């Protein structure tokens, strides 16, 4: 993961405010090397405020060994690279103090591939926990929407709730002003 100018992605490079409590990188460079295909793909993506997500603006494929898969060279799937890169481009503060550190969503992700730890998911699904719930919805929705994947599915999976409830909570979080600048066109639309 690198910034648009080729520097390593750091929390200081993730500086653009988004929503109520997220910061994102304005853009990124990501490279994926397929050992089995012999093809390396580098893409550049930039945040587009009108679309509310990262948009891939450049894709570069190149063979990295003589016996490369020419089909893979010509047919890239950049969305998988974007999905893997986006958690490295979003930071959150887990505490409400101004001196608390910004932590990338990738650093929150557990070894099981979950973004939100089970104890946090249990806490936010309890009745009456609105502010903490909207914080978590913002993190999960932002991660999903910015990479153009279905937010309701991710929220339902992460929190162990039905997709209908996830959609309802997305609508509630949006009404509370928590999802400003983020938009998803994937999956069932959230109730507003």
Short mmCIF file of C-alpha atoms in Angstrom, two decimals, residues 40 133 155 175:
data_model
loop_
_atom_site.label_atom_id
_atom_site.label_comp_id
_atom_site.label_asym_id
_atom_site.label_seq_id
_atom_site.Cartn_x
_atom_site.Cartn_y
_atom_site.Cartn_z
CA UNK A 40 1.68 -8.31 -11.31
CA UNK A 133 -23.75 1.29 17.36
CA UNK A 155 -22.77 -5.46 8.67
CA UNK A 175 -30.32 10.01 9.34
#
